[in-house]
C-alpha cells in the first residue's frame, strides 16, 4: 500500500492540528468540567424559533432556499446585515458585505488572497488561535505587537510597522479571545491614524461585541479608518454557531478577490442557513435575543470573577472583561500552566493553558484561558475551586 | 485612500473569477434561455419534505443541531453515508468518511494539503472547471491526459505517469461535467492497475452517478484501488445544492491532513445542514427521491438529444450520456464556439463554450457544453432550434 506522507505539500510544514484540539478532546470527556472550550451555551440558541423561521424561509423563498446561490452571499441576508452593521457604526450598502462560512471562512479568504510565503503578519500577544490556523497554510511569519491590559499598545504597533515590512495586522479589539481585553477609544483612534499613515491593512475581528455585560459599546476601528480595515464579524455567538455564518466589510479590491477565492473553496455559504439568518434579523428576533444571552452570561462571568477572587492566591491576576466569553488569568512567574492543567484535568477540571495563543509561546507559560459561558455559576465556582486547590497544593509542595 | 492591489499574494496570479462566471451572468439575464448553467432543477428538490425534516432534526438533536460540531463531520451523517457509499461499492466505516462544504470543500482541502507550487496535476481533456478553481491557488501545473468518447485513455495516463512527475490525477469518471462521458469498466480496472503500479493518488470525483437514465451502474475506480483513491461525492444533485454537503473517503494519512486543513477553512460544515442530510438518508427519502429526479431529467435529456439530431448539421457530433446533467457537442474544425455563443445569446439562448473546460483551451475551440436539467423539453427544443438556426446562417454566410 502506498504511503502518501511523501506527497504532502510543503505548506503542511506550517500546519498542525489545532494546538488545543487535544485539550478540547480531554475537556469534553465524561466527568470533566470544562472551562476550556469556546462554545456558546446551548441555552443561548433560539431553539424554539427554528421551526417557525424555517417555515417562514420556505414560504418566502421556496426552492430558492435550497438552490446554489451567489458567492457574495444571499441577497436578503446581505440586506439585513446593513442595519446590523450600521448599529455598530459600520456603514455600508448590502453590496459591500460578503457572507462567508463563519469568521473562519473570512479569515481563510483573506489569508489566501493576501499572504505570500514569508509575509509578515502582526498580531497581538496573545491572539486568537483560529486566525493563526487560517493563516498558517499560506506560510506567513508572525511578529507580536506588545500588548497590555488594554490590548495592543499603539506605540508598539508604530514601532513594528516602522521597522518591519508588515503585510497585514490582525486584531480582536473587543472582548478578545483569549484575554477578554478591550481596546479603549483613544487607542482605536490612534491605531486608525497609524494604519492610515503607513497605508497598512488591518483585519479587525469582532465576534463578541454584542455580548456586553457592563460599560458602553465602542466604535470599531473600521469607523476611524474605513479604507484600511477589513471588518469581520459573525452570528455564531448571537444566533447559532452551527450555521456557519460570518461576514466581512472590506476595501473593494480586497472584497472582489475574497469572492474569487471563496468560489474555489465552497462556492457559497449554505443558502438555507443564510436565509434563516436573514429571517432571524429582519423578524426582530436577533435584537430580542441579545439581551437574553447577556442575562444568561452575566451571572456566569460574575461567578467566575468571584470564584477567582475567592480561590486563587494573591499573586495571581486576571482580566475583568466588560463582556465576551473568557477570563484570562496570569499566574506568578514560574507557574507552568500546562503542568497545572495536567493536574487539574486529573481532578476533572479543564481550562486552556494560555501559551498556545501566543506566536511566541514562551511569553505565555504562566497564563490560563477560562471560559464561563458553557457552565452554570455553581459549576464554575466548584471548578475554579478545584483549580485553586491544586495551586495551593503545588505551593505547599514548594512547586510553582 | 490606500490601493491594496499591491498587497495581493503571489498565488493570486493563478486565480481568476470563474472563466464562465460572465457567461453564467448573461445566461441568467431575463429573456435568456439558459442551457449554460450547471444547476439542478428546482423541481428536483424535496421541498415539501423540508419542514418535516427540520422538525425531526430539532426533535432528535435539539440545540446540538445549532452548536459547533466536529471537523470530521456530524456523526449521524457519517453513519448514514456508510450505506449510501456501500451501495456504490465503496466500503468504509463512518470514521472513514469526512463531510465537507460541498465537493468544492473536498477539492480545496485536497489541494491545500497535497499541491506544492509547481506540482503537476494530470487531468482529463476537458475537465471540471470547478476543480481547477479549487486547485489553482496552490499553484500547480496541469498536464492533459488524452481522452476520447469513453473518457481518459489508460495508455495515455500510463504515458503521462511514466514521463512526468505527477503529484495527483483528477478524474470525473461517470457522466462527467462537462462531457457527460463515462469511463467503462475495463478502463476503470486498467486505471486502477496503473495507479497501483505507479503509486499514484487519484482524486475520483463522482457527483452524478445517481442520475442514471439508462444502462447499469459502474463500480467506482476506488473499488479497484482503494488505497490509491480519494473518492469524492456530494448530495448536491440528489438532495439540495444550497446545503453544501460533500464527502470524501481517502487513505488515512490524507484524510487526517484534510481534516487539519478544513479546520482552518470553516471549522466544520453546517451542523443543521448535515443533520437534515442524515435525516433525509435514514428516513429513506433519498432513495425515493432519486427515481423521481431520474424521471424528471430523462425526458429533458431525450428532448435535447432529439433536438440536436433535428437542428444541427451533419458535421456536428455530440455525446449520448447514460446519465448526468450535460451533453457535449463538437462542431466541425473551424467552428468558433465562443463566437457562436455571442450570436446565440443575442437571440436569447446561452450555452457554455467548451474551451473553458480545457487546461489547453485551444483544444476545445469547437466544443459546446449544454445543460438539460434546468429547462423543460419544449424549451430545450426551441433553444437548440435557435442554435441550429444561427449555425445554418453562419454556414449560409460562409463562416464557420
Coordinates of N, CA and C in Angstrom, one line a residue, chain A residues 20 22 30-31 35 47 86 92 102 134 138 146 166 174 210 232 273 275 281 283 295-296 315 320 334 336 354 377:
Chain A
X20 N -4.9 23.3 20.5 CA -5.7 23.0 21.7 C -6.8 21.9 21.5
X22 N -6.4 18.7 21.3 CA -6.2 17.6 22.3 C -6.8 18.0 23.6
X30 N -16.3 12.5 29.5 CA -17.3 12.5 30.6 C -16.7 12.7 31.9
X31 N -17.3 13.5 32.8 CA -16.8 13.7 34.1 C -15.9 14.8 34.2
X35 N -13.8 24.4 31.5 CA -13.8 25.8 31.3 C -12.8 26.1 30.2
X47 N -33.6 28.1 20.0 CA -34.1 26.8 19.5 C -35.6 26.8 19.2
X86 N -24.7 48.9 10.7 CA -24.9 50.3 11.0 C -25.0 50.6 12.5
X92 N -22.4 50.6 5.4 CA -22.1 50.1 4.1 C -23.4 49.7 3.4
X102 N -18.7 31.3 8.5 CA -18.1 31.6 9.7 C -17.0 32.7 9.6
X134 N -6.0 29.7 10.3 CA -6.5 30.1 8.9 C -5.3 30.6 8.1
X138 N -0.7 29.6 4.4 CA -0.2 30.5 3.5 C 1.2 30.9 3.8
X146 N 3.5 44.3 21.2 CA 3.4 44.4 22.6 C 1.9 44.8 23.0
X166 N 5.3 44.9 7.1 CA 4.2 44.1 7.6 C 3.1 44.0 6.5
X174 N -12.3 43.8 20.8 CA -13.3 43.9 21.8 C -13.6 42.5 22.4
X210 N -21.5 42.1 20.8 CA -22.9 42.1 21.3 C -23.0 41.5 22.7
X232 N -14.6 42.2 10.3 CA -15.1 40.8 10.3 C -16.0 40.5 11.5
X273 N -29.1 28.2 5.5 CA -28.5 28.9 6.7 C -28.6 30.4 6.6
X275 N -30.6 32.1 4.7 CA -32.0 32.6 4.7 C -32.6 32.6 6.1
X281 N -32.9 38.1 11.6 CA -32.6 39.5 11.8 C -33.8 40.4 11.5
X283 N -36.9 39.7 11.3 CA -38.1 39.4 12.1 C -37.9 40.1 13.5
X295 N -28.1 38.3 29.7 CA -28.6 37.9 31.1 C -28.2 36.5 31.5
X296 N -28.0 35.7 30.5 CA -27.6 34.3 30.8 C -26.1 34.3 31.2
X315 N -0.9 36.2 44.3 CA 0.0 36.6 43.3 C -0.6 36.2 41.9
X320 N -10.9 41.6 33.9 CA -12.2 41.8 34.3 C -13.0 42.3 33.1
X334 N 7.1 31.7 36.9 CA 7.5 30.4 37.4 C 6.3 29.4 37.3
X336 N 3.9 27.0 35.6 CA 3.8 26.4 34.4 C 2.3 25.9 34.2
X354 N -2.6 29.2 28.5 CA -2.7 30.3 27.6 C -1.5 30.4 26.6
X377 N -23.3 29.0 37.2 CA -22.4 29.6 38.2 C -21.9 28.6 39.3

